[in-house]
Amino acid sequence: MTRKSLPFKDYSYRADPKVSDFNDQNPIIVFDGECALCSAFVQFVIKHDKQKEFQFSTGQSNLGQALFQHYGLDTVNFETNLLVSKGRAYAKMSAFSQTTSLLPYPAKFLSLAKYIPSPLDTWLYDIIARNRYRLFGRTDRCLLPDDNLKKRLIE
């Protein structure tokens, strides 16, 4: 895939009755709410998202489950974060690089990950994803304790 996004028509989730309506004017990151690494990445995004544009949903939530299912992703193991931005879905390393490209500098520099050639980027991402609990642990608490940030969490 040249644009490194999932092979779906943009905004295809809108026609899927299993995906509840949500505000898709802003990017949304769907992440494994039990993964400490995934939660740390979301915290990183929150810290650098000065405009408060990003929304978040856990893969365990109703919306997260529906989006993962819509895009044919594992709804149990969550071996990728999913970014939906401007109706386009991104997974794995392309989700990471696209997410960071939407942040201001210096965080935007991480978007250079898009230049890691395929299949090396997929291999690297998959190794980390398969071992994320062992390497980084699990979290059993919500990472968005602040009321302002909870408003950006879509269930």
Short mmCIF file of N, CA and C in Angstrom, two decimals, residues 27-86:
data_model
loop_
_atom_site.label_atom_id
_atom_site.label_comp_id
_atom_site.label_asym_id
_atom_site.label_seq_id
_atom_site.Cartn_x
_atom_site.Cartn_y
_atom_site.Cartn_z
N PRO A 27 -9.08 13.51 14.92
CA PRO A 27 -8.51 12.16 14.90
C PRO A 27 -8.84 11.41 16.18
N ILE A 28 -8.99 10.11 16.04
CA ILE A 28 -9.24 9.24 17.19
C ILE A 28 -8.22 8.12 17.20
N ILE A 29 -7.66 7.86 18.36
CA ILE A 29 -6.73 6.75 18.55
C ILE A 29 -7.45 5.68 19.35
N VAL A 30 -7.50 4.48 18.80
CA VAL A 30 -8.06 3.33 19.51
C VAL A 30 -6.86 2.49 19.95
N PHE A 31 -6.77 2.24 21.25
CA PHE A 31 -5.59 1.60 21.82
C PHE A 31 -6.00 0.54 22.84
N ASP A 32 -5.07 -0.35 23.14
CA ASP A 32 -5.27 -1.38 24.15
C ASP A 32 -5.20 -0.72 25.52
N GLY A 33 -6.34 -0.63 26.18
CA GLY A 33 -6.42 0.03 27.48
C GLY A 33 -5.70 -0.70 28.60
N GLU A 34 -5.28 -1.94 28.36
CA GLU A 34 -4.56 -2.71 29.37
C GLU A 34 -3.05 -2.70 29.15
N CYS A 35 -2.61 -2.16 28.05
CA CYS A 35 -1.19 -2.18 27.69
C CYS A 35 -0.51 -0.93 28.21
N ALA A 36 0.51 -1.11 29.04
CA ALA A 36 1.23 0.03 29.61
C ALA A 36 1.93 0.84 28.52
N LEU A 37 2.48 0.18 27.50
CA LEU A 37 3.15 0.88 26.41
C LEU A 37 2.14 1.71 25.61
N CYS A 38 0.99 1.13 25.30
CA CYS A 38 -0.04 1.84 24.56
C CYS A 38 -0.55 3.04 25.35
N SER A 39 -0.75 2.83 26.64
CA SER A 39 -1.20 3.91 27.51
C SER A 39 -0.15 5.02 27.60
N ALA A 40 1.11 4.64 27.64
CA ALA A 40 2.19 5.64 27.67
C ALA A 40 2.21 6.44 26.37
N PHE A 41 1.96 5.78 25.25
CA PHE A 41 1.91 6.50 23.98
C PHE A 41 0.75 7.49 23.98
N VAL A 42 -0.40 7.08 24.49
CA VAL A 42 -1.54 7.99 24.57
C VAL A 42 -1.21 9.17 25.48
N GLN A 43 -0.55 8.92 26.58
CA GLN A 43 -0.12 10.00 27.47
C GLN A 43 0.84 10.97 26.74
N PHE A 44 1.71 10.40 25.93
CA PHE A 44 2.62 11.22 25.12
C PHE A 44 1.83 12.12 24.17
N VAL A 45 0.85 11.54 23.51
CA VAL A 45 0.02 12.32 22.58
C VAL A 45 -0.72 13.42 23.34
N ILE A 46 -1.30 13.09 24.49
CA ILE A 46 -2.03 14.07 25.29
C ILE A 46 -1.11 15.22 25.68
N LYS A 47 0.10 14.90 26.09
CA LYS A 47 1.05 15.93 26.52
C LYS A 47 1.39 16.90 25.39
N HIS A 48 1.52 16.38 24.18
CA HIS A 48 1.94 17.20 23.04
C HIS A 48 0.79 17.76 22.22
N ASP A 49 -0.40 17.30 22.46
CA ASP A 49 -1.59 17.76 21.71
C ASP A 49 -2.12 19.04 22.35
N LYS A 50 -1.42 20.13 22.11
CA LYS A 50 -1.75 21.41 22.75
C LYS A 50 -3.12 21.93 22.32
N GLN A 51 -3.58 21.57 21.14
CA GLN A 51 -4.88 22.01 20.64
C GLN A 51 -6.02 21.11 21.11
N LYS A 52 -5.66 20.02 21.79
CA LYS A 52 -6.65 19.06 22.31
C LYS A 52 -7.56 18.53 21.19
N GLU A 53 -6.93 18.17 20.09
CA GLU A 53 -7.67 17.68 18.94
C GLU A 53 -7.94 16.18 19.00
N PHE A 54 -7.01 15.42 19.56
CA PHE A 54 -7.15 13.96 19.55
C PHE A 54 -8.24 13.50 20.50
N GLN A 55 -8.94 12.46 20.06
CA GLN A 55 -9.89 11.73 20.89
C GLN A 55 -9.31 10.33 21.08
N PHE A 56 -9.83 9.63 22.07
CA PHE A 56 -9.28 8.32 22.41
C PHE A 56 -10.40 7.34 22.71
N SER A 57 -10.14 6.08 22.40
CA SER A 57 -11.06 5.01 22.74
C SER A 57 -10.22 3.76 22.97
N THR A 58 -10.59 3.00 23.97
CA THR A 58 -9.86 1.75 24.18
C THR A 58 -10.41 0.68 23.24
N GLY A 59 -9.57 -0.26 22.91
CA GLY A 59 -10.01 -1.38 22.09
C GLY A 59 -11.06 -2.22 22.79
N GLN A 60 -11.10 -2.13 24.12
CA GLN A 60 -12.06 -2.89 24.90
C GLN A 60 -13.44 -2.23 24.92
N SER A 61 -13.55 -0.98 24.51
CA SER A 61 -14.84 -0.27 24.52
C SER A 61 -15.71 -0.72 23.36
N ASN A 62 -16.98 -0.36 23.41
CA ASN A 62 -17.90 -0.70 22.31
C ASN A 62 -17.42 -0.12 20.99
N LEU A 63 -17.05 1.16 20.98
CA LEU A 63 -16.58 1.77 19.74
C LEU A 63 -15.28 1.13 19.28
N GLY A 64 -14.35 0.92 20.20
CA GLY A 64 -13.09 0.28 19.84
C GLY A 64 -13.28 -1.10 19.23
N GLN A 65 -14.13 -1.89 19.86
CA GLN A 65 -14.43 -3.23 19.33
C GLN A 65 -15.01 -3.15 17.92
N ALA A 66 -15.95 -2.23 17.73
CA ALA A 66 -16.62 -2.10 16.43
C ALA A 66 -15.63 -1.66 15.35
N LEU A 67 -14.77 -0.70 15.67
CA LEU A 67 -13.79 -0.23 14.68
C LEU A 67 -12.76 -1.32 14.37
N PHE A 68 -12.26 -2.00 15.38
CA PHE A 68 -11.31 -3.09 15.13
C PHE A 68 -11.95 -4.16 14.27
N GLN A 69 -13.19 -4.50 14.57
CA GLN A 69 -13.89 -5.52 13.78
C GLN A 69 -14.11 -5.02 12.35
N HIS A 70 -14.52 -3.78 12.21
CA HIS A 70 -14.76 -3.21 10.87
C HIS A 70 -13.51 -3.31 10.00
N TYR A 71 -12.36 -3.07 10.59
CA TYR A 71 -11.11 -3.08 9.83
C TYR A 71 -10.42 -4.45 9.83
N GLY A 72 -11.10 -5.47 10.35
CA GLY A 72 -10.56 -6.82 10.31
C GLY A 72 -9.38 -7.03 11.23
N LEU A 73 -9.31 -6.26 12.31
CA LEU A 73 -8.22 -6.39 13.27
C LEU A 73 -8.65 -7.25 14.45
N ASP A 74 -7.68 -7.83 15.12
CA ASP A 74 -7.94 -8.70 16.26
C ASP A 74 -8.62 -7.91 17.37
N THR A 75 -9.79 -8.36 17.79
CA THR A 75 -10.57 -7.68 18.82
C THR A 75 -10.28 -8.21 20.22
N VAL A 76 -9.29 -9.07 20.35
CA VAL A 76 -8.92 -9.62 21.65
C VAL A 76 -7.49 -9.23 22.02
N ASN A 77 -6.57 -9.42 21.09
CA ASN A 77 -5.15 -9.19 21.38
C ASN A 77 -4.67 -7.77 21.11
N PHE A 78 -5.39 -6.99 20.34
CA PHE A 78 -5.07 -5.58 20.08
C PHE A 78 -3.59 -5.36 19.78
N GLU A 79 -3.08 -6.05 18.78
CA GLU A 79 -1.66 -5.94 18.48
C GLU A 79 -1.32 -4.72 17.62
N THR A 80 -2.21 -3.75 17.61
CA THR A 80 -1.92 -2.47 16.96
C THR A 80 -2.79 -1.39 17.59
N ASN A 81 -2.29 -0.18 17.57
CA ASN A 81 -3.15 0.97 17.79
C ASN A 81 -3.81 1.26 16.46
N LEU A 82 -4.94 1.87 16.49
CA LEU A 82 -5.66 2.24 15.28
C LEU A 82 -5.86 3.74 15.33
N LEU A 83 -5.48 4.41 14.27
CA LEU A 83 -5.74 5.84 14.14
C LEU A 83 -6.75 6.02 13.03
N VAL A 84 -7.81 6.78 13.31
CA VAL A 84 -8.76 7.18 12.27
C VAL A 84 -8.68 8.70 12.20
N SER A 85 -8.22 9.19 11.06
CA SER A 85 -8.03 10.62 10.85
C SER A 85 -8.55 10.99 9.47
N LYS A 86 -9.44 11.97 9.45
CA LYS A 86 -10.07 12.40 8.19
C LYS A 86 -10.67 11.22 7.45
#
